[in-house]
Short mmCIF file of C-alpha atoms in Angstrom, two decimals:
data_model
loop_
_atom_site.label_atom_id
_atom_site.label_comp_id
_atom_site.label_asym_id
_atom_site.label_seq_id
_atom_site.Cartn_x
_atom_site.Cartn_y
_atom_site.Cartn_z
CA UNK A 15 -30.87 24.76 -11.63
CA UNK A 16 -31.89 21.20 -10.77
CA UNK A 17 -31.31 19.02 -7.75
CA UNK A 18 -29.18 15.92 -8.07
CA UNK A 19 -30.81 12.89 -6.51
CA UNK A 20 -27.75 12.14 -4.41
CA UNK A 21 -28.08 12.73 -0.68
CA UNK A 22 -25.29 15.19 0.16
CA UNK A 23 -25.86 14.70 3.89
CA UNK A 24 -25.40 10.92 3.56
CA UNK A 25 -22.23 11.52 1.54
CA UNK A 26 -21.00 13.90 4.23
CA UNK A 27 -21.30 11.06 6.77
CA UNK A 28 -19.19 8.88 4.44
CA UNK A 29 -16.64 11.70 4.16
CA UNK A 30 -16.57 12.07 7.95
CA UNK A 31 -15.78 8.35 8.32
CA UNK A 32 -13.12 8.55 5.60
CA UNK A 33 -11.42 11.60 7.09
CA UNK A 34 -11.47 9.99 10.54
CA UNK A 35 -9.64 7.00 9.02
CA UNK A 36 -7.02 9.28 7.39
CA UNK A 37 -6.62 11.60 10.37
CA UNK A 38 -3.71 11.27 12.78
CA UNK A 39 -2.97 13.43 15.85
CA UNK A 40 -1.30 16.67 14.82
CA UNK A 41 -2.82 16.73 11.33
CA UNK A 42 -4.47 19.88 10.02
CA UNK A 43 -7.65 20.28 7.97
CA UNK A 44 -7.57 22.78 5.10
CA UNK A 45 -10.66 23.47 2.98
CA UNK A 46 -10.66 24.71 -0.60
CA UNK A 47 -12.95 27.74 -1.03
CA UNK A 48 -15.88 27.55 -0.77
CA UNK A 49 -17.42 24.07 -0.56
CA UNK A 50 -14.25 22.54 0.84
CA UNK A 51 -14.20 25.17 3.59
CA UNK A 52 -17.79 24.31 4.54
CA UNK A 53 -16.79 20.64 4.75
CA UNK A 54 -13.64 21.39 6.77
CA UNK A 55 -15.56 23.56 9.25
CA UNK A 56 -18.19 20.90 9.84
CA UNK A 57 -15.60 18.12 10.08
CA UNK A 58 -13.67 20.16 12.64
CA UNK A 59 -16.83 20.45 14.77
CA UNK A 60 -17.93 16.83 14.29
CA UNK A 61 -14.45 15.48 15.09
CA UNK A 62 -14.08 17.82 18.09
CA UNK A 63 -10.80 19.22 16.81
CA UNK A 64 -9.57 22.27 18.74
CA UNK A 65 -7.91 24.01 15.79
CA UNK A 66 -9.92 25.94 13.23
CA UNK A 67 -9.39 24.55 9.74
CA UNK A 68 -7.32 26.46 7.22
CA UNK A 69 -8.88 28.11 4.19
CA UNK A 70 -7.14 27.94 0.84
CA UNK A 71 -7.98 29.66 -2.43
CA UNK A 72 -6.94 28.55 -5.90
CA UNK A 73 -7.44 31.97 -7.50
CA UNK A 74 -3.81 33.18 -7.54
CA UNK A 75 -2.44 30.02 -9.18
CA UNK A 76 -5.17 29.13 -11.67
CA UNK A 77 -4.02 28.41 -15.20
CA UNK A 78 -7.14 30.25 -16.42
CA UNK A 79 -6.57 33.34 -14.24
CA UNK A 80 -6.61 35.69 -17.23
CA UNK A 81 -10.07 34.42 -18.20
CA UNK A 82 -11.60 34.03 -14.71
CA UNK A 83 -9.82 36.73 -12.72
CA UNK A 84 -10.15 36.90 -8.94
CA UNK A 85 -13.11 35.05 -7.49
CA UNK A 86 -15.32 36.45 -4.77
CA UNK A 87 -14.49 33.52 -2.48
CA UNK A 88 -12.45 33.74 0.68
CA UNK A 89 -8.73 34.23 0.45
CA UNK A 90 -6.15 31.85 1.92
CA UNK A 91 -5.95 31.84 5.72
CA UNK A 92 -3.64 29.31 7.34
CA UNK A 93 -2.95 29.83 11.05
CA UNK A 94 -0.42 26.99 11.47
CA UNK A 95 3.14 26.50 10.21
CA UNK A 96 2.86 24.62 6.92
CA UNK A 97 6.51 23.47 7.06
CA UNK A 98 6.61 19.76 7.95
CA UNK A 99 2.84 19.76 8.62
CA UNK A 100 0.60 16.81 7.74
CA UNK A 101 -2.45 18.19 5.97
CA UNK A 102 -5.80 16.84 4.83
CA UNK A 103 -7.00 18.99 1.95
CA UNK A 104 -10.79 19.00 1.54
CA UNK A 105 -12.86 19.86 -1.51
CA UNK A 106 -16.46 19.28 -2.51
CA UNK A 107 -16.06 18.11 -6.13
CA UNK A 108 -12.96 16.77 -7.87
CA UNK A 109 -13.20 17.12 -11.66
CA UNK A 110 -10.28 18.09 -13.91
CA UNK A 111 -7.70 18.37 -11.12
CA UNK A 112 -6.76 21.94 -12.08
CA UNK A 113 -8.17 23.52 -8.92
CA UNK A 114 -6.24 21.06 -6.73
CA UNK A 115 -3.03 21.75 -8.69
CA UNK A 116 -3.52 25.49 -8.09
CA UNK A 117 -4.28 24.92 -4.39
CA UNK A 118 -1.13 22.84 -3.93
CA UNK A 119 0.91 25.64 -5.53
CA UNK A 120 -0.74 28.09 -3.10
CA UNK A 121 -0.02 25.78 -0.16
CA UNK A 122 3.66 25.65 -1.08
CA UNK A 123 3.76 29.46 -1.03
CA UNK A 124 3.29 29.04 2.74
CA UNK A 125 5.92 26.33 3.24
CA UNK A 126 6.78 22.72 2.52
CA UNK A 127 4.32 20.29 4.13
CA UNK A 128 5.46 16.82 5.19
CA UNK A 129 2.38 15.30 3.51
CA UNK A 130 -0.86 16.31 1.85
CA UNK A 131 -3.85 13.97 1.59
CA UNK A 132 -6.91 14.85 -0.49
CA UNK A 133 -10.46 14.00 0.61
CA UNK A 134 -13.46 14.96 -1.53
CA UNK A 135 -17.19 14.58 -1.27
CA UNK A 136 -17.61 13.69 -4.96
CA UNK A 137 -15.23 12.60 -7.72
CA UNK A 138 -16.89 13.21 -11.06
CA UNK A 139 -14.04 11.93 -13.24
CA UNK A 140 -12.87 13.94 -16.24
CA UNK A 141 -9.33 14.36 -14.97
CA UNK A 142 -6.97 16.49 -17.08
CA UNK A 143 -4.09 16.23 -14.61
CA UNK A 144 -2.75 13.21 -12.70
CA UNK A 145 -4.46 14.07 -9.40
CA UNK A 146 -6.28 11.48 -7.34
CA UNK A 147 -8.19 11.73 -4.05
CA UNK A 148 -7.05 9.64 -1.08
CA UNK A 149 -10.71 9.41 -0.15
CA UNK A 150 -13.94 10.23 -1.99
CA UNK A 151 -17.42 9.62 -0.64
CA UNK A 152 -18.93 8.99 -4.10
CA UNK A 153 -18.23 8.94 -7.80
CA UNK A 154 -20.79 10.69 -10.02
CA UNK A 155 -20.88 10.86 -13.82
CA UNK A 156 -22.16 14.07 -15.40
CA UNK A 157 -21.98 15.38 -18.96
CA UNK A 158 -19.14 17.85 -19.56
CA UNK A 159 -21.79 20.52 -20.19
CA UNK A 160 -22.89 20.41 -16.54
CA UNK A 161 -21.19 21.30 -13.30
CA UNK A 162 -21.90 20.01 -9.82
CA UNK A 163 -21.91 22.49 -6.95
CA UNK A 164 -22.30 21.90 -3.24
CA UNK A 165 -24.87 24.15 -1.57
CA UNK A 166 -25.33 24.81 2.13
CA UNK A 167 -28.53 26.02 3.73
CA UNK A 168 -28.62 28.58 6.53
CA UNK A 169 -29.05 25.63 8.92
CA UNK A 170 -25.81 24.09 7.55
CA UNK A 171 -27.50 21.26 5.60
CA UNK A 172 -25.70 20.21 2.41
CA UNK A 173 -27.28 19.59 -0.99
CA UNK A 174 -26.08 19.53 -4.59
CA UNK A 175 -27.00 21.75 -7.50
CA UNK A 176 -26.44 20.72 -11.12
CA UNK A 177 -25.77 23.74 -13.31
CA UNK A 178 -25.04 24.35 -16.99
CA UNK A 179 -21.35 25.11 -17.59
#
């Protein structure tokens, strides 16, 4: 495992500014397990939002469920009424778009939101579905043989790991 020479903490500050620009009173933050949840939790604290962010898992709607099975990540927990809600969906890395498609299917199992915006820390390209972030802190190019994963230290400091796929 190697470290990417991109400062994840600096990118988080960019994400914070971008989410603040997208955010309107009454909106809800929902993080995709697991990196997106870490981002949503920290954004909630840094923006002084009273409501805990939602947690959403892609595992039940993945198109590769038979190959991957259930992941060990957290399961979906949404404490607000999704119907007519305005939601900012947060994820660490946007790649093919398949995880976001699965997450949107999961979200609609809970109701019909009025709007969903997507904010990501990193967009690495390679889209296989027509999904685009409303805000991304950075664009990073990696070979298809590598994956980019957000890591969080015990102190809550973010970094990136580059791993073989």
